[in-house]
Amino acid sequence: MPSVSNIAVGALVAGSAASKARHGMNESIARLSTGMRSMYGGDAAGQSVANTLQARSMSWAVAARNAEDGISAAQTAEAALLEIAALAQRLRELGIQADNAALLNDDADEAAMNAEAEAIYDSIDAIVSKATFNGVSLIGTGPKELYIGVTDDGASGVTLT
């Protein structure tokens, strides 16, 4: 039995050519109206520049986040050091009070001051050993280096110790 096709091959070819032409015209109009030469792959050099600028922009965003982490770590260390300073001030007060031991009521007062001084020493040691930022000890372990970012040529940026 013979088969009959209602498809006109010439019409398909003409429709495909018209679609390609319409797509090309739309690309040209989009480039002209937006000013984007790299749209639709028309400017490889421009796309390369755009990729480089985007990579730099992302690097600087990470550098800003690194700086914020450094600020947070410094604030954590500062809070710990301020607490140590307050404890040291109280320890000084106890020392001055102990110098006046002749006027204390009995040995119980002196023992209480010594117990408080021991508690202060223990508190200071605990602060020094437990003051951490993201699991990294901040006090009593030597200087820390903080890398903020990169320069445009890819080298390391600002380093804080």
Short mmCIF file of C-alpha atoms in Angstrom, two decimals:
data_model
loop_
_atom_site.label_atom_id
_atom_site.label_comp_id
_atom_site.label_asym_id
_atom_site.label_seq_id
_atom_site.Cartn_x
_atom_site.Cartn_y
_atom_site.Cartn_z
CA MET A 1 0.00 0.00 0.00
CA PRO A 2 1.53 3.34 -0.95
CA SER A 3 2.15 5.97 1.73
CA VAL A 4 1.28 9.58 1.22
CA SER A 5 3.04 12.37 3.09
CA ASN A 6 1.47 15.74 3.61
CA ILE A 7 4.84 17.27 4.60
CA ALA A 8 6.33 19.65 2.12
CA VAL A 9 10.11 19.40 2.44
CA GLY A 10 10.61 22.75 0.83
CA ALA A 11 8.33 24.38 3.36
CA LEU A 12 10.32 22.84 6.23
CA VAL A 13 13.61 24.10 4.81
CA ALA A 14 12.19 27.57 4.26
CA GLY A 15 10.71 27.62 7.80
CA SER A 16 14.07 26.60 9.30
CA ALA A 17 15.90 29.31 7.35
CA ALA A 18 13.36 31.90 8.41
CA SER A 19 13.76 30.83 12.07
CA LYS A 20 17.56 31.18 11.87
CA ALA A 21 17.24 34.57 10.24
CA ARG A 22 14.75 35.72 12.88
CA HIS A 23 17.09 34.50 15.66
CA GLY A 24 20.06 36.34 14.13
CA MET A 25 18.01 39.51 13.81
CA ASN A 26 16.88 39.22 17.45
CA GLU A 27 20.53 38.83 18.54
CA SER A 28 21.54 41.94 16.61
CA ILE A 29 18.66 43.98 18.01
CA ALA A 30 19.48 42.81 21.56
CA ARG A 31 23.13 43.79 21.14
CA LEU A 32 22.20 47.20 19.77
CA SER A 33 19.52 47.96 22.35
CA THR A 34 21.46 46.83 25.45
CA GLY A 35 24.97 47.77 24.43
CA MET A 36 26.16 44.31 25.54
CA ARG A 37 28.60 43.12 22.92
CA SER A 38 29.21 39.83 24.71
CA MET A 39 25.54 38.81 24.52
CA TYR A 40 24.97 35.65 22.48
CA GLY A 41 28.69 34.94 22.21
CA GLY A 42 29.44 37.84 19.90
CA ASP A 43 32.51 39.15 21.76
CA ALA A 44 34.90 36.59 23.23
CA ALA A 45 37.44 39.22 24.32
CA GLY A 46 34.75 41.22 26.08
CA GLN A 47 33.50 38.08 27.82
CA SER A 48 37.05 37.36 28.99
CA VAL A 49 37.29 40.82 30.52
CA ALA A 50 33.89 40.34 32.15
CA ASN A 51 34.99 37.00 33.61
CA THR A 52 38.17 38.57 35.01
CA LEU A 53 36.20 41.40 36.60
CA GLN A 54 33.72 38.95 38.08
CA ALA A 55 36.54 36.83 39.55
CA ARG A 56 38.11 39.93 41.11
CA SER A 57 34.77 41.03 42.48
CA MET A 58 34.20 37.63 44.09
CA SER A 59 37.73 37.72 45.56
CA TRP A 60 37.09 41.11 47.12
CA ALA A 61 33.79 39.85 48.55
CA VAL A 62 35.68 37.01 50.24
CA ALA A 63 38.29 39.53 51.45
CA ALA A 64 35.50 41.57 53.05
CA ARG A 65 34.19 38.44 54.78
CA ASN A 66 37.74 37.66 55.99
CA ALA A 67 38.01 41.17 57.40
CA GLU A 68 34.69 40.74 59.20
CA ASP A 69 35.91 37.44 60.67
CA GLY A 70 39.09 39.20 61.82
CA ILE A 71 37.05 41.95 63.46
CA SER A 72 34.90 39.36 65.22
CA ALA A 73 37.99 37.49 66.46
CA ALA A 74 39.52 40.76 67.70
CA GLN A 75 36.29 41.65 69.51
CA THR A 76 36.22 38.22 71.15
CA ALA A 77 39.83 38.62 72.29
CA GLU A 78 39.11 42.15 73.50
CA ALA A 79 36.16 40.97 75.60
CA ALA A 80 38.32 38.26 77.17
CA LEU A 81 41.13 40.74 77.90
CA LEU A 82 38.69 43.24 79.43
CA GLU A 83 37.40 40.52 81.75
CA ILE A 84 40.97 39.59 82.70
CA ALA A 85 41.65 43.28 83.41
CA ALA A 86 38.60 43.48 85.68
CA LEU A 87 39.72 40.36 87.54
CA ALA A 88 43.25 41.74 87.86
CA GLN A 89 41.83 44.96 89.29
CA ARG A 90 39.92 42.96 91.93
CA LEU A 91 43.10 41.00 92.67
CA ARG A 92 44.93 44.29 93.22
CA GLU A 93 42.19 45.45 95.59
CA LEU A 94 42.56 42.20 97.55
CA GLY A 95 46.33 42.72 97.73
CA ILE A 96 45.93 46.23 99.09
CA GLN A 97 43.36 45.01 101.58
CA ALA A 98 45.71 42.19 102.66
CA ASP A 99 48.44 44.78 103.39
CA ASN A 100 46.19 45.97 106.16
CA ALA A 101 46.04 42.51 107.76
CA ALA A 102 46.72 43.89 111.22
CA LEU A 103 43.26 45.43 111.26
CA LEU A 104 41.39 42.31 110.07
CA ASN A 105 39.10 40.56 112.57
CA ASP A 106 40.62 37.11 112.47
CA ASP A 107 42.28 34.49 110.31
CA ALA A 108 38.95 33.74 108.64
CA ASP A 109 39.06 37.11 106.82
CA GLU A 110 42.56 36.42 105.56
CA ALA A 111 41.55 32.91 104.47
CA ALA A 112 38.53 34.33 102.62
CA MET A 113 40.75 36.83 100.76
CA ASN A 114 43.19 34.06 99.84
CA ALA A 115 40.33 31.87 98.61
CA GLU A 116 38.99 34.72 96.49
CA ALA A 117 42.47 35.37 95.08
CA GLU A 118 42.79 31.68 94.15
CA ALA A 119 39.37 31.79 92.48
CA ILE A 120 40.46 34.85 90.50
CA TYR A 121 43.66 33.12 89.36
CA ASP A 122 41.63 30.09 88.29
CA SER A 123 39.18 32.33 86.40
CA ILE A 124 41.99 34.10 84.57
CA ASP A 125 43.56 30.76 83.59
CA ALA A 126 40.17 29.53 82.36
CA ILE A 127 39.64 32.66 80.26
CA VAL A 128 43.10 32.37 78.71
CA SER A 129 42.65 28.70 77.85
CA LYS A 130 39.03 28.90 76.66
CA ALA A 131 38.92 32.17 74.74
CA THR A 132 38.55 30.82 71.20
CA PHE A 133 37.15 31.93 67.88
CA ASN A 134 35.96 29.14 65.61
CA GLY A 135 37.99 26.68 67.68
CA VAL A 136 41.22 28.71 67.46
CA SER A 137 42.72 29.87 70.76
CA LEU A 138 43.06 33.65 70.82
CA ILE A 139 45.06 34.39 73.97
CA GLY A 140 48.32 33.02 75.29
CA THR A 141 49.36 31.07 72.19
CA GLY A 142 51.43 33.63 70.32
CA PRO A 143 50.54 36.01 67.49
CA LYS A 144 47.91 35.16 64.89
CA GLU A 145 48.15 36.11 61.25
CA LEU A 146 45.01 37.16 59.43
CA TYR A 147 44.99 37.27 55.64
CA ILE A 148 42.39 39.77 54.54
CA GLY A 149 42.38 39.29 50.78
CA VAL A 150 44.23 39.34 47.52
CA THR A 151 45.60 42.08 45.31
CA ASP A 152 44.63 42.41 41.67
CA ASP A 153 47.70 40.43 40.63
CA GLY A 154 46.67 37.51 42.88
CA ALA A 155 49.27 38.04 45.61
CA SER A 156 48.39 37.95 49.28
CA GLY A 157 46.83 41.11 50.56
CA VAL A 158 46.93 42.65 54.00
CA THR A 159 48.35 40.48 56.79
CA LEU A 160 47.61 41.36 60.40
CA THR A 161 49.43 39.86 63.37
#
